Structures are given as structure tokens and as C-alpha cells.
Coordinates of C-alpha atoms and ligand atoms in Angstrom, one line a residue:
M1 CA 132.3 -67.6 97.0
C2 CA 131.8 -63.8 96.6
G3 CA 128.9 -62.6 94.4
I4 CA 128.4 -59.4 92.4
V5 CA 125.2 -57.7 91.2
G6 CA 125.0 -54.3 89.6
A7 CA 122.3 -52.2 87.8
V8 CA 121.9 -49.0 85.8
A9 CA 118.2 -48.2 85.4
Q10 CA 115.6 -45.5 85.6
R11 CA 113.7 -47.3 88.3
D12 CA 114.9 -47.9 91.9
V13 CA 117.3 -50.9 91.9
A14 CA 117.7 -51.8 95.6
D15 CA 115.2 -54.6 95.5
I16 CA 116.7 -56.0 92.2
L17 CA 120.2 -56.0 93.8
L18 CA 118.9 -57.6 97.0
E19 CA 117.0 -60.3 95.1
G20 CA 120.2 -60.9 93.0
L21 CA 122.3 -61.3 96.2
K22 CA 119.7 -63.7 97.6
R23 CA 120.0 -65.8 94.5
L24 CA 123.8 -65.9 94.9
E25 CA 123.6 -66.9 98.6
Y26 CA 124.2 -70.5 97.7
R27 CA 127.8 -69.6 96.7
G28 CA 128.7 -69.1 100.3
Y29 CA 129.5 -65.7 102.0
D30 CA 129.9 -64.1 105.3
S31 CA 128.7 -60.5 104.8
A32 CA 126.9 -58.4 102.2
G33 CA 126.5 -54.8 101.2
L34 CA 125.2 -52.4 98.5
A35 CA 125.9 -48.9 97.4
I36 CA 123.4 -46.8 95.4
I37 CA 123.6 -43.4 93.7
N38 CA 120.3 -41.6 94.4
G39 CA 118.5 -38.9 92.5
A40 CA 120.2 -36.1 94.5
G41 CA 123.6 -37.4 93.4
E42 CA 124.5 -38.9 96.7
L43 CA 126.3 -42.2 97.2
T44 CA 124.6 -44.2 100.0
R45 CA 126.0 -47.5 101.3
T46 CA 124.7 -50.2 103.7
R47 CA 126.7 -53.3 104.8
R48 CA 125.9 -56.1 107.2
L49 CA 127.8 -59.0 108.7
G50 CA 125.9 -62.3 108.1
K51 CA 122.9 -63.1 105.9
V52 CA 121.5 -61.0 103.0
Q53 CA 118.3 -60.9 104.9
A54 CA 119.9 -58.7 107.6
L55 CA 121.0 -56.3 104.8
A56 CA 117.5 -56.4 103.2
D57 CA 116.0 -55.6 106.7
A58 CA 118.3 -52.6 107.0
V59 CA 117.5 -51.3 103.5
H60 CA 113.7 -51.7 104.3
T61 CA 114.2 -49.7 107.5
Y62 CA 116.3 -47.0 105.8
P63 CA 115.3 -47.1 102.1
M64 CA 117.9 -46.6 99.5
P65 CA 116.3 -45.1 96.4
G66 CA 118.3 -44.7 93.2
G67 CA 118.7 -46.2 89.7
T68 CA 122.4 -47.0 89.7
G69 CA 123.8 -49.5 92.3
I70 CA 126.3 -52.2 93.0
A71 CA 126.0 -55.0 95.5
H72 CA 128.1 -57.9 96.9
T73 CA 128.3 -60.9 99.0
R74 CA 131.8 -61.4 100.5
W75 CA 133.6 -64.6 101.4
A76 CA 136.5 -63.5 103.4
T77 CA 140.0 -63.9 102.0
H78 CA 141.9 -60.8 103.2
G79 CA 140.6 -59.6 106.6
E80 CA 138.1 -61.2 108.9
P81 CA 134.3 -61.3 108.1
S82 CA 133.1 -57.9 109.4
E83 CA 131.0 -54.9 108.4
A84 CA 134.1 -52.8 107.8
N85 CA 135.6 -55.4 105.4
A86 CA 132.3 -56.0 103.6
H87 CA 132.0 -54.5 100.0
P88 CA 131.3 -52.0 98.4
H89 CA 134.5 -50.2 99.3
V90 CA 134.5 -46.4 98.8
S91 CA 137.2 -43.8 98.0
G92 CA 135.8 -40.3 97.6
D93 CA 133.1 -40.5 94.9
I94 CA 134.1 -44.0 93.8
A95 CA 132.5 -47.3 95.0
V96 CA 133.8 -50.8 94.1
V97 CA 132.7 -54.4 94.4
H98 CA 135.3 -57.1 93.6
N99 CA 135.5 -60.9 93.4
G100 CA 139.0 -62.5 93.4
I101 CA 142.3 -61.7 95.0
I102 CA 144.7 -58.8 94.3
E103 CA 148.1 -60.4 95.0
N104 CA 150.1 -57.2 95.1
H105 CA 147.7 -55.4 97.4
E106 CA 150.3 -54.8 100.1
V107 CA 152.7 -52.9 97.9
L108 CA 149.8 -50.9 96.4
R109 CA 148.5 -50.2 99.9
R110 CA 151.8 -48.8 101.1
Q111 CA 152.1 -46.6 97.9
L112 CA 148.6 -45.2 98.4
Q113 CA 149.1 -44.6 102.1
A114 CA 152.3 -42.7 101.3
Q115 CA 150.2 -40.5 99.0
G116 CA 147.7 -39.8 101.9
Y117 CA 145.0 -42.4 101.2
V118 CA 143.4 -43.7 104.4
F119 CA 142.3 -47.3 104.6
T120 CA 139.2 -48.3 106.5
S121 CA 139.3 -52.1 105.9
Q122 CA 141.8 -54.9 105.9
T123 CA 140.8 -56.0 102.4
D124 CA 142.7 -56.2 99.2
T125 CA 139.7 -54.7 97.4
E126 CA 140.0 -51.3 99.0
V127 CA 143.2 -50.6 97.0
I128 CA 141.1 -50.8 93.8
A129 CA 138.8 -48.1 95.1
H130 CA 141.7 -45.8 95.9
L131 CA 143.5 -46.5 92.7
V132 CA 140.5 -45.7 90.5
E133 CA 139.9 -42.5 92.6
R134 CA 143.6 -41.5 92.0
E135 CA 143.6 -42.4 88.3
L136 CA 140.3 -40.4 87.7
K137 CA 142.1 -37.2 88.7
T138 CA 144.1 -37.4 85.4
A139 CA 142.1 -39.8 83.2
S140 CA 139.7 -38.5 80.6
S141 CA 136.8 -40.8 81.7
L142 CA 135.9 -43.4 84.4
L143 CA 136.5 -46.1 81.7
D144 CA 140.1 -44.8 81.2
A145 CA 140.6 -44.7 85.0
V146 CA 139.6 -48.3 85.4
M147 CA 141.8 -49.3 82.4
A148 CA 144.7 -47.5 84.0
T149 CA 144.0 -49.2 87.3
R150 CA 143.9 -52.7 86.0
T151 CA 147.4 -52.5 84.6
Q152 CA 148.6 -52.0 88.2
L153 CA 146.8 -55.1 89.6
H154 CA 148.3 -58.6 89.8
G155 CA 145.9 -61.3 90.6
A156 CA 142.3 -62.2 89.8
Y157 CA 139.3 -59.9 89.6
G158 CA 135.8 -59.4 88.5
M159 CA 134.9 -55.8 89.5
V160 CA 132.3 -53.2 89.1
V161 CA 133.0 -49.5 89.7
V162 CA 130.6 -46.6 90.0
D163 CA 131.3 -42.9 90.4
R164 CA 128.9 -40.7 92.4
K165 CA 129.2 -37.9 89.8
Q166 CA 128.4 -40.2 86.8
P167 CA 125.3 -42.1 87.8
E168 CA 124.5 -43.0 84.2
R169 CA 127.2 -45.6 83.9
M170 CA 129.2 -48.3 85.7
I171 CA 132.5 -49.8 84.6
V172 CA 133.1 -53.5 84.9
A173 CA 136.4 -55.5 84.3
R174 CA 137.1 -59.2 84.3
S175 CA 140.3 -61.1 84.8
G176 CA 140.1 -64.6 86.3
S177 CA 136.7 -64.0 87.8
P178 CA 133.5 -64.3 85.7
L179 CA 131.1 -61.5 84.9
V180 CA 128.0 -61.5 82.8
I181 CA 126.1 -58.5 81.4
G182 CA 122.3 -58.7 81.5
F183 CA 120.2 -56.7 78.8
G184 CA 117.0 -55.0 79.7
I185 CA 114.9 -52.4 77.9
G186 CA 116.4 -49.0 78.8
E187 CA 118.4 -50.7 81.6
H188 CA 121.4 -53.0 81.9
F189 CA 122.8 -55.2 84.6
V190 CA 125.9 -57.1 85.6
A191 CA 126.4 -60.1 87.8
S192 CA 129.0 -62.8 88.6
D193 CA 126.4 -65.4 87.7
Q194 CA 123.4 -65.1 85.4
L195 CA 121.2 -66.8 88.1
A196 CA 121.2 -63.5 90.0
L197 CA 119.6 -61.6 87.1
L198 CA 117.0 -64.1 85.9
P199 CA 114.1 -62.2 87.5
V200 CA 114.9 -59.1 85.3
T201 CA 116.3 -60.5 82.1
R202 CA 117.0 -63.7 80.1
K203 CA 119.4 -62.0 77.6
F204 CA 123.1 -62.2 78.6
A205 CA 126.5 -61.5 77.2
F206 CA 129.5 -63.2 78.9
L207 CA 132.6 -61.1 79.3
E208 CA 135.9 -62.7 78.2
E209 CA 139.2 -62.7 80.0
G210 CA 140.7 -59.2 80.1
D211 CA 137.5 -57.5 79.0
V212 CA 136.5 -54.1 80.3
A213 CA 133.0 -52.7 79.7
E214 CA 131.1 -49.5 80.2
I215 CA 127.5 -50.3 81.0
R216 CA 124.9 -47.6 80.5
R217 CA 121.1 -47.5 80.6
D218 CA 120.9 -47.3 76.8
G219 CA 123.8 -49.7 75.8
I220 CA 127.1 -51.2 76.6
S221 CA 130.6 -50.9 75.1
V222 CA 133.1 -53.7 75.5
Y223 CA 136.9 -53.5 75.2
D224 CA 139.3 -56.4 75.1
L225 CA 142.6 -57.0 76.9
N226 CA 144.3 -54.5 74.6
N227 CA 141.6 -51.9 75.2
Q228 CA 140.3 -52.4 71.6
P229 CA 136.5 -52.3 71.0
A230 CA 135.1 -55.9 71.1
E231 CA 131.7 -57.5 70.3
R232 CA 130.3 -60.0 72.9
E233 CA 127.2 -61.6 71.5
A234 CA 124.1 -61.6 73.6
Q235 CA 122.4 -65.0 74.1
E236 CA 119.1 -66.1 75.5
S237 CA 119.6 -68.0 78.7
T238 CA 118.6 -71.6 78.9
V239 CA 118.7 -71.6 82.7
E240 CA 115.2 -72.0 84.3
H241 CA 113.9 -68.9 86.1
D242 CA 112.8 -70.9 89.1
A243 CA 116.1 -72.8 89.3
G244 CA 116.6 -71.0 92.6
D245 CA 113.3 -72.2 94.1
K246 CA 113.2 -75.0 96.7
G247 CA 109.7 -76.0 95.8
E248 CA 108.2 -78.6 98.2
F249 CA 111.6 -79.5 99.6
R250 CA 113.1 -78.4 102.9
H251 CA 116.6 -77.9 101.4
Y252 CA 118.0 -77.4 98.0
M253 CA 120.3 -80.4 98.5
L254 CA 117.3 -82.7 99.0
K255 CA 115.5 -81.2 96.0
E256 CA 118.7 -81.7 93.9
I257 CA 119.1 -85.3 95.1
Y258 CA 115.5 -86.0 93.9
E259 CA 116.1 -84.2 90.6
Q260 CA 118.7 -86.8 89.6
P261 CA 116.5 -89.2 87.5
Q262 CA 115.5 -86.2 85.4
A263 CA 118.9 -84.6 85.4
I264 CA 120.5 -87.9 84.2
A265 CA 117.7 -88.3 81.5
N266 CA 118.7 -84.7 80.4
T267 CA 122.3 -85.7 80.2
L268 CA 121.4 -88.6 78.0
E269 CA 119.0 -86.8 75.8
G270 CA 120.0 -86.8 72.1
R271 CA 123.1 -88.8 73.1
L272 CA 121.3 -92.1 73.6
F273 CA 118.2 -92.9 71.6
N274 CA 116.7 -96.1 70.1
G275 CA 119.2 -98.1 72.0
Q276 CA 122.1 -96.4 70.2
L277 CA 124.8 -93.9 71.4
N278 CA 125.1 -90.8 69.4
L279 CA 128.5 -89.4 70.2
E280 CA 129.3 -87.5 67.0
A281 CA 129.1 -84.2 68.8
L282 CA 132.2 -85.2 70.8
G283 CA 134.2 -84.9 67.6
D284 CA 137.0 -87.3 66.5
L285 CA 138.8 -88.9 69.4
S286 CA 140.2 -91.8 67.5
G287 CA 143.9 -90.7 67.7
I288 CA 143.9 -90.2 71.5
E289 CA 146.4 -92.5 73.3
Q290 CA 146.4 -91.0 76.7
V291 CA 143.9 -89.1 78.9
Q292 CA 144.7 -86.8 81.7
I293 CA 141.8 -85.8 83.9
I294 CA 142.0 -82.7 86.2
A295 CA 139.4 -81.5 88.7
C296 CA 138.8 -80.6 92.3
G297 CA 136.6 -82.0 95.1
T298 CA 133.6 -84.0 94.0
S299 CA 134.5 -83.4 90.4
Y300 CA 137.9 -85.1 91.1
H301 CA 136.0 -88.1 92.5
A302 CA 134.1 -88.3 89.2
G303 CA 137.4 -88.2 87.4
M304 CA 138.8 -91.0 89.6
T305 CA 135.8 -93.1 88.8
A306 CA 136.2 -92.4 85.1
R307 CA 139.7 -93.7 85.2
Y308 CA 138.4 -97.2 86.0
W309 CA 136.1 -96.9 82.9
I310 CA 138.5 -95.3 80.5
E311 CA 141.2 -97.9 81.2
G312 CA 138.9 -100.9 81.9
L313 CA 136.4 -100.4 79.1
A314 CA 138.1 -98.2 76.5
G315 CA 141.6 -99.6 77.0
I316 CA 143.2 -96.1 77.0
A317 CA 145.8 -95.0 79.6
C318 CA 144.3 -92.5 82.0
N319 CA 145.7 -90.3 84.8
V320 CA 143.7 -88.3 87.3
E321 CA 145.0 -85.4 89.3
I322 CA 143.8 -82.7 91.6
A323 CA 144.0 -79.4 89.8
S324 CA 145.9 -77.5 92.6
E325 CA 148.6 -80.2 92.5
F326 CA 148.8 -80.5 88.7
R327 CA 149.2 -76.7 88.2
Y328 CA 152.3 -76.5 90.4
R329 CA 154.4 -79.5 89.3
K330 CA 156.3 -80.4 86.1
S331 CA 154.4 -83.0 84.2
V332 CA 155.3 -85.0 81.1
V333 CA 152.9 -84.8 78.2
R334 CA 152.9 -87.8 75.9
P335 CA 151.9 -87.3 72.2
N336 CA 148.2 -87.5 71.4
S337 CA 147.1 -86.8 74.9
L338 CA 143.6 -85.5 75.7
L339 CA 143.2 -83.2 78.7
V340 CA 139.8 -83.5 80.4
T341 CA 138.7 -81.0 83.0
I342 CA 135.6 -81.8 85.1
S343 CA 133.7 -79.0 86.9
Q344 CA 130.2 -78.2 87.9
S345 CA 130.7 -74.4 87.8
G346 CA 133.3 -74.1 85.1
E347 CA 134.9 -71.4 87.1
T348 CA 137.0 -73.2 89.7
A349 CA 140.2 -71.2 89.8
D350 CA 142.6 -74.2 90.1
T351 CA 141.0 -76.2 87.4
L352 CA 141.0 -73.2 85.1
A353 CA 144.7 -72.5 85.8
A354 CA 145.4 -76.2 85.2
L355 CA 143.7 -76.0 81.8
R356 CA 145.7 -72.9 80.8
L357 CA 148.9 -74.6 81.8
A358 CA 147.9 -77.8 79.9
K359 CA 147.5 -75.8 76.8
E360 CA 151.1 -74.4 77.2
L361 CA 152.3 -77.9 77.9
G362 CA 151.1 -79.0 74.5
F363 CA 148.1 -81.4 75.1
S364 CA 146.7 -82.3 71.7
K365 CA 143.1 -81.5 72.7
T366 CA 141.3 -80.2 75.7
L367 CA 137.7 -81.2 76.7
T368 CA 135.7 -80.0 79.7
V369 CA 132.9 -82.0 81.3
C370 CA 130.9 -79.0 82.7
N371 CA 127.5 -78.0 83.9
V372 CA 127.4 -74.3 83.2
P373 CA 127.1 -73.1 79.6
G374 CA 129.2 -70.1 78.8
S375 CA 131.5 -70.6 81.8
S376 CA 135.2 -70.0 81.5
L377 CA 136.2 -73.7 81.2
V378 CA 133.6 -74.2 78.4
R379 CA 134.9 -71.1 76.5
E380 CA 138.5 -72.0 76.9
S381 CA 138.4 -75.7 76.1
D382 CA 138.5 -77.1 72.6
M383 CA 135.4 -79.2 73.3
A384 CA 132.7 -79.2 75.9
L385 CA 130.5 -82.1 77.1
M386 CA 127.7 -80.5 79.0
T387 CA 126.3 -82.4 81.9
R388 CA 122.9 -80.6 81.8
A389 CA 122.2 -81.0 85.5
G390 CA 120.5 -77.6 85.7
A391 CA 121.4 -75.1 88.3
E392 CA 122.8 -76.7 91.5
I393 CA 122.3 -74.4 94.5
G394 CA 123.3 -76.6 97.4
V395 CA 127.0 -76.3 98.2
A396 CA 127.2 -80.0 98.4
S397 CA 127.4 -81.4 94.9
T398 CA 124.8 -84.1 94.2
K399 CA 123.1 -84.1 90.8
A400 CA 126.2 -82.4 89.3
F401 CA 128.3 -85.5 90.4
T402 CA 126.0 -88.2 89.0
T403 CA 125.5 -86.3 85.7
Q404 CA 129.3 -86.0 85.5
L405 CA 129.6 -89.7 85.9
V406 CA 127.0 -90.3 83.1
A407 CA 128.8 -87.8 80.8
L408 CA 132.1 -89.6 81.6
L409 CA 130.6 -92.9 80.6
L410 CA 129.6 -91.3 77.3
L411 CA 133.1 -90.1 76.9
T412 CA 134.4 -93.5 77.7
A413 CA 132.3 -95.0 74.9
A414 CA 133.4 -92.3 72.5
L415 CA 137.1 -93.0 73.3
G416 CA 136.6 -96.7 73.2
R417 CA 134.9 -97.1 69.9
G418 CA 137.1 -98.9 67.5
R419 CA 139.7 -99.3 70.3
G420 CA 139.5 -101.3 73.5
M421 CA 135.7 -101.3 73.6
D422 CA 134.0 -104.0 71.5
S423 CA 130.4 -103.7 70.3
A424 CA 129.1 -106.1 73.0
T425 CA 130.5 -103.8 75.7
E426 CA 129.1 -100.7 74.0
K427 CA 125.7 -102.5 73.9
R428 CA 126.0 -103.4 77.6
L429 CA 126.8 -99.8 78.5
T430 CA 124.0 -98.5 76.4
D431 CA 121.5 -100.8 78.0
A432 CA 122.8 -99.9 81.5
L433 CA 122.4 -96.2 80.8
T434 CA 118.9 -96.6 79.4
H435 CA 117.8 -98.2 82.7
L436 CA 119.7 -95.7 84.9
P437 CA 117.1 -93.0 85.5
G438 CA 114.6 -95.7 86.6
L439 CA 117.1 -97.3 88.9
I440 CA 118.0 -94.0 90.5
D441 CA 114.3 -93.5 91.1
K442 CA 114.2 -96.9 92.9
A443 CA 117.3 -96.0 95.0
L444 CA 115.5 -92.8 96.1
G445 CA 112.8 -95.1 97.5
M446 CA 115.3 -96.0 100.3
N447 CA 115.0 -92.6 101.7
A448 CA 112.9 -93.5 104.8
D449 CA 115.2 -96.4 105.8
I450 CA 118.3 -94.2 105.4
Q451 CA 116.6 -91.4 107.4
Q452 CA 116.3 -93.9 110.3
L453 CA 119.9 -95.1 109.8
A454 CA 121.1 -91.5 110.1
E455 CA 120.1 -91.4 113.7
R456 CA 122.9 -93.7 114.5
F457 CA 125.5 -91.3 113.0
A458 CA 124.4 -88.1 114.6
E459 CA 126.3 -88.5 117.8
K460 CA 129.5 -89.9 116.2
H461 CA 132.7 -87.9 115.7
H462 CA 134.2 -90.0 113.0
A463 CA 133.2 -92.4 110.2
L464 CA 134.9 -94.6 107.7
F465 CA 133.8 -95.3 104.2
L466 CA 135.0 -98.4 102.3
G467 CA 134.8 -99.5 98.7
R468 CA 136.9 -101.4 96.2
G469 CA 137.6 -100.7 92.5
D470 CA 135.3 -98.1 91.0
Q471 CA 133.5 -98.0 94.3
Y472 CA 136.5 -96.6 96.1
P473 CA 136.0 -93.1 94.6
I474 CA 132.3 -93.4 95.5
A475 CA 133.3 -94.1 99.1
M476 CA 135.5 -91.0 98.9
E477 CA 132.5 -89.0 97.7
G478 CA 130.4 -90.4 100.5
A479 CA 133.0 -89.3 103.1
L480 CA 133.3 -85.8 101.5
K481 CA 129.5 -85.4 101.6
L482 CA 129.3 -86.4 105.3
K483 CA 132.1 -84.2 106.4
E484 CA 131.1 -81.1 104.4
I485 CA 127.5 -80.8 105.6
S486 CA 127.4 -82.6 109.0
Y487 CA 131.0 -81.7 110.1
I488 CA 131.6 -85.3 111.1
H489 CA 135.2 -86.3 110.4
A490 CA 135.0 -89.0 107.7
E491 CA 137.6 -90.8 105.6
A492 CA 137.4 -93.2 102.8
Y493 CA 139.7 -96.1 102.1
A494 CA 140.1 -98.7 99.4
A495 CA 139.0 -101.6 101.5
G496 CA 142.2 -103.6 100.7
E497 CA 144.2 -100.9 102.5
L498 CA 142.5 -101.5 105.8
K499 CA 145.1 -103.7 107.3
H500 CA 147.9 -101.3 106.3
G501 CA 146.9 -98.9 109.1
P502 CA 143.3 -97.8 109.4
L503 CA 142.2 -101.0 111.0
A504 CA 143.7 -99.6 114.2
L505 CA 140.9 -97.0 114.3
I506 CA 138.1 -99.6 114.5
D507 CA 136.1 -99.8 117.7
A508 CA 132.5 -99.6 118.7
E509 CA 132.5 -95.8 118.3
M510 CA 133.5 -95.9 114.6
P511 CA 130.6 -96.4 112.1
I512 CA 131.9 -98.0 108.9
V513 CA 129.9 -97.5 105.7
V514 CA 130.6 -100.0 102.9
V515 CA 129.5 -99.9 99.2
A516 CA 129.2 -103.4 98.0
P517 CA 127.6 -104.1 94.6
H518 CA 127.8 -107.6 93.3
N519 CA 131.0 -107.4 91.2
D520 CA 134.4 -109.2 90.7
L521 CA 135.7 -107.8 93.9
V522 CA 132.8 -108.6 96.2
E523 CA 134.4 -111.7 97.7
K524 CA 137.5 -109.7 98.6
L525 CA 135.3 -107.0 100.1
K526 CA 133.5 -109.6 102.2
S527 CA 136.9 -110.5 103.7
N528 CA 137.5 -106.8 104.5
I529 CA 134.1 -106.6 106.1
E530 CA 135.0 -109.6 108.3
E531 CA 138.2 -107.9 109.3
V532 CA 136.2 -105.0 110.6
R533 CA 133.5 -107.2 112.4
A534 CA 136.2 -109.2 114.2
R535 CA 137.4 -105.9 115.8
G536 CA 134.0 -104.7 117.0
G537 CA 133.3 -102.2 114.3
E538 CA 129.7 -101.2 113.5
L539 CA 129.0 -101.8 109.8
F540 CA 126.4 -100.3 107.4
V541 CA 126.6 -102.1 104.1
F542 CA 124.8 -101.0 100.9
A543 CA 124.8 -104.2 99.0
G544 CA 123.5 -105.7 95.8
E545 CA 121.2 -108.7 96.4
A546 CA 123.4 -111.0 94.4
A547 CA 126.4 -110.1 96.6
A548 CA 124.7 -112.3 99.3
I549 CA 125.9 -110.2 102.2
E550 CA 123.6 -111.1 105.1
P551 CA 122.8 -108.9 108.2
Q552 CA 124.6 -110.0 111.3
S553 CA 125.4 -108.7 114.7
N554 CA 126.9 -105.2 114.4
M555 CA 126.1 -105.2 110.7
V556 CA 123.1 -103.5 109.0
V557 CA 122.7 -104.4 105.3
L558 CA 120.6 -102.2 103.1
P559 CA 119.6 -103.9 99.8
M560 CA 120.3 -101.9 96.6
P561 CA 118.4 -102.3 93.3
A562 CA 120.2 -104.8 91.1
C563 CA 122.2 -103.1 88.3
D564 CA 124.9 -103.7 85.8
D565 CA 128.4 -103.2 87.3
I566 CA 129.2 -100.5 84.8
I567 CA 126.6 -98.0 86.3
A568 CA 126.9 -99.2 89.9
P569 CA 129.1 -96.2 90.9
V570 CA 126.3 -93.8 89.9
L571 CA 123.6 -95.8 91.7
Y572 CA 125.6 -96.4 94.9
T573 CA 126.2 -92.6 95.2
L574 CA 122.5 -92.1 96.0
P575 CA 122.3 -93.7 99.5
L576 CA 125.5 -91.9 100.5
Q577 CA 124.0 -88.5 99.5
L578 CA 120.8 -89.3 101.4
L579 CA 122.7 -90.5 104.5
S580 CA 124.8 -87.3 104.7
Y581 CA 121.7 -85.2 104.2
H582 CA 119.8 -86.8 107.0
V583 CA 122.7 -86.8 109.4
A584 CA 123.1 -83.0 108.8
V585 CA 119.4 -82.4 109.3
I586 CA 119.5 -84.3 112.6
K587 CA 122.6 -82.3 113.7
G588 CA 120.9 -79.0 112.7
T589 CA 123.8 -77.8 110.5
D590 CA 123.3 -75.4 107.6
V591 CA 122.7 -78.1 104.9
D592 CA 122.8 -75.8 101.9
Q593 CA 125.4 -73.4 103.0
P594 CA 127.8 -75.3 105.2
R595 CA 130.2 -73.3 107.3
N596 CA 133.5 -72.0 105.6
L597 CA 132.6 -73.4 102.2
A598 CA 131.6 -71.8 98.9
K599 CA 129.8 -73.2 95.9
S600 CA 132.1 -72.0 93.3
V601 CA 135.8 -71.6 94.4
T602 CA 137.0 -68.8 92.1
V603 CA 140.1 -68.0 94.2
E604 CA 143.1 -70.2 94.6
Ligands
LIG701 C1 131.5 -80.9 96.7 O1 130.3 -81.1 97.3 C2 132.0 -79.5 96.8 N1 131.1 -78.5 96.8 C3 133.3 -79.3 96.1 O2 134.2 -80.3 96.4 C4 133.3 -79.1 94.5 O3 133.0 -80.3 93.9 C5 134.7 -78.5 94.1 O4 134.8 -77.3 94.7 C6 134.8 -78.4 92.6 O5 133.9 -77.5 92.1 P1 133.5 -77.5 90.5 O6 132.9 -78.8 90.2 O7 132.6 -76.4 90.3 O8 134.8 -77.3 89.8

């Protein structure tokens, strides 16, 4: 989704801004632009449809010197992707970049047009530029003009405003869309994600909801929702500088798939040692009688998997719901209920809104399973269980998902202690987690076979994924991966549902992927496999050896490393990630930035 970078410095900032935008490319966008105030007090602006590289080429052809600048990657919401709709938007001396959506932009647009303002784009953002320009005519400072502007805006925004006549400052405001301030020596920066600024600083302060800040070369001043001065503590970033580097890999997605053994080891560090789980940091969960999980997309699949564990191992009732549904329906909250949000980014607009609603509804505690320290979900939840996957750049979530599963197993153990989970089960879980990074490594050894298999999907238009029990959400995740990066229509079914409709789809043109570890349900699953074979379907089965599923006509069986049932959902995710990756590579799609998608969905 949209990305913001801004700088106030003595040196030229164009290259810093462009590098920042490149580091935000993974979020998904359709156009990019920047505006810079140069030494002669002129405001220059360049915008391009398409990749940041096209913008960088333009800036290298027509250099843009100057120490104060703002830059943006746009993911279209209001108005088509075009140069005219790309940010920054300008009104007189004012230039603005904005993430989020201004819901009352039409009313404001009509008011401003009646006052003589001329609009040159179809965006909601342009109203902000005109409003600040108008307010500045009567306000005592740019800061006051932005404060006056924000009272007129309904919706979500992270915005940065500069004034041609005041190159020594920029004003930033946050409501529903994250912004982080970066500290340099004699220079300061702002971005929607710290990753953008890692080449220039490692010291960051995260703005809170409702904050407005003035950023100057020599310092910053922050004001809270009520325009009162506020302190926002600067912290050293723990994100690796080269997190945005593909290294030897052709795509970020492949790099991130291969990072999973280490990422999972990081998730377990300090939480599992000497064969013991150390879950004290999760606090006291002993009184919890019900768990409600809320998430979107892949994170929702992690939640669905966790329901099998929380009910099956910990013996605690658990519901799972998509955030965009939960936030718009009336739900009943039982006493002693724990709300768990799951999110890679910690900024997903629907999940954040659901958390805020849940607090109003009276959940006893809120906990987020999240990958980004300092993100909105982390700051607004009572407790945070960090997944420690490291920066995930590919839009398709891979290591974020498997580390979420591991974190949710830890949460299951914490919930289950002294409840539905006896010490033998905890020991089993502990042993299984101890072996997991090594097993993931083994599963990665299937890469060459899966690459070959992928050839058989590249010409297909549809695919089905089947699983039962805790493998059903894994089948759903496999289908989501395939559709989002290869654009092949894929659906997942709980295999027991086949005969209730989807069996009608089966013919020689429909590949069917099955996840079949050796577990209590495997005999039932074998019957489902036979139902498909009898109708001419082409099967690709990832199977545990002990499941004794033999290759037959129309059925390829890929043996999986043996593992404890408990962790099978994590392990069986790997081949599905690799399969979707190789199909996408064969099809030549944009693996890391699939069309129409964004990494972090910060608008509703
Ligand atoms: C999965 O590959 C997607 N990129 C998407 O479904 C993602 O999981 C979803 O948008 C939720 O994001 P979050 O985990 O950052 O909240």
C-alpha cells in the first residue's frame, strides 16, 4: 500500500528519498513522485506512473537539488493510477503526501471548488493540500494550519506537508496510518515504515494515534490529539539494515521461504530452552475461558489453525473471525474472554479497527501475535507475542505465517497449562518444537522435485487444495498463495465437503493438491482421495510416510519428513509455498509484487 518518505537536511535529499521509496516498493504501488524545495526557494516536483526506477531515471535526467523533500508511492484508491493522481499534490506553496483515505473528500472538494480552488487530480488527497493552503492564510504557523486542517478530515491519514516558503520544516500528522520519525545529526526524516530510512538512521520515534509533529533539521516537536506537547521516546531499531536485500536469491519470496528455519529458531529463542517452555513473558492467562481470534488473509489462516490447537490441546473454547466481518457485526462477549489479533504488519486497517471495537465491547485482555515491533497493534494491545520473523518484503506471506503458527503453539501451551493440557502433552509439544527448525530444513530439500511438479500447473486455470482437521487451513493457505502470485484460480476445501458440491468440478483439467500427514484423519482422507481418482482428477499428494499413500495412475505422491502431528501444519505449509513460487516463476508473474496487491493493507 502507499509509502511515505520525507527529509529535512542540509545535504541534497533526492537520493535518500528515492532509496527510501525503493525500500517501500514491496508494499505494492502503481505510481511514485517526489517534491523538493531547492536552495532558490522553488518547489520542484516529479511524478511517474509505474515503478520507482522510472521516477529515479527522470530525477537523474533532470536533477532535483534541495535539502527538504517529500516522496510517495501511491496505491490507487480514489482515481485511476496516473501521473496526475500521483503524489505529492500541490496547492500554491504547499505540497502534501498522504497515506489513507479521506472519507469526506467529496464534501470538502465541493466547498473548496466553490471558493475557487482548482483540482487537477481525482484523488481525496488533493483536498488536504488545498485545505492547508487555505488555513495558512489565517493561521500563525504551518503547524497550526495542519492542526486546523485535520479537524476537518474524516477518515485515515498519515501525511507530510511542506511549504515552499518554509524549507526548514515539515509537518506530519498521523491518524490511522503509521508514521515514524528518523533521527540524524543535524537532519531528520519521516517515513511510513522504518525500513525506508535504515540507510540513513537507526534511531526512530513512532508517532501515536492523533499525533502532529513539526520536524526540523535541529529537532522535532510532537503534539498529541489535543494539540498538547508530547514526548515520543526515540529507540534504536532492531531491524537489520540489509533486510531489504535479496542476496543470492532471485526473489524475496524465495529468500524468505529459505529463511524459515532461522526465523522459527528466532521465534523460539528464550521461549524454549533446555527442553522447557518459558512462557512467563506472556503474563497470567489462567483465568481465560474463551479466546476470540481476529485477523485477515494469511494471518486468518494462522488463526484458523490455532483454533484446532487451542480447543484440542488447551481445552479452551476458541472462535476465529475475519477482521472485516467482526468489526461490522454485533458480537456477544463472554466473561474472561481473550481477544487475539494476528498480523504480520501490525497495521492492517481492519484488524486494528476490530481491536479497537473489541476493547469497547469489553474483552478482558487483548493480545497481538505480530511481527513488527512498535506497530499500531503492538502499541494498542495489552500484550504482544512477537513472531520475530524479520522484515518480510514479498507480498506473499511465508515466514510470517510459519512463525505465527509457532507463536500460536506457544500461546496454546501458555493457555493450556494447568487447564486442558497435561504435562505429557506439553512435553510432546516442546519436543516437536525443538525439532521443527531441522524438519523445515529437510522440507526445503524437496525444492527440486516441487520445481518439476510446478510445470504441470503452469497451463492450468484452476486448482483445488484439500485437507482435513488442522490441515484444512493449510490447504486454504496453499490456495491463497497460488492465486495471489500465479493468478491461477485456486480454492481449498475441507476434504469431507467434497461430495457436497465441489466434486462436480473434478475432471482431467483440475489439479488437486492434498496435504496428508499421518494423523487420526488420514483414513478418511484416503477415501476422499479415492472419490477424486474415481472421477479422473489429477492428484498431487504431500504425504507422511506412515500414512502409506502409494503413487498410482493420476496420482503423484511426494513424501514428507516424518513429524509429530502437532507441528504438521507448519511443516506441510513449506511445499505449498514452494509450489506456488515455482508456478509463478514459470508463468512469469511479478512474484514479489503481484498485481493489485499491497503488503500492508492500511485502508479498509
Ligand atoms: C498473504 O500472502 C497476504 N499478503 C495477505 O493475505 C496478508 O496476510 C493480509 O493482508 C494480512 O496482513 P497482516 O498479517 O499484515 O495483517
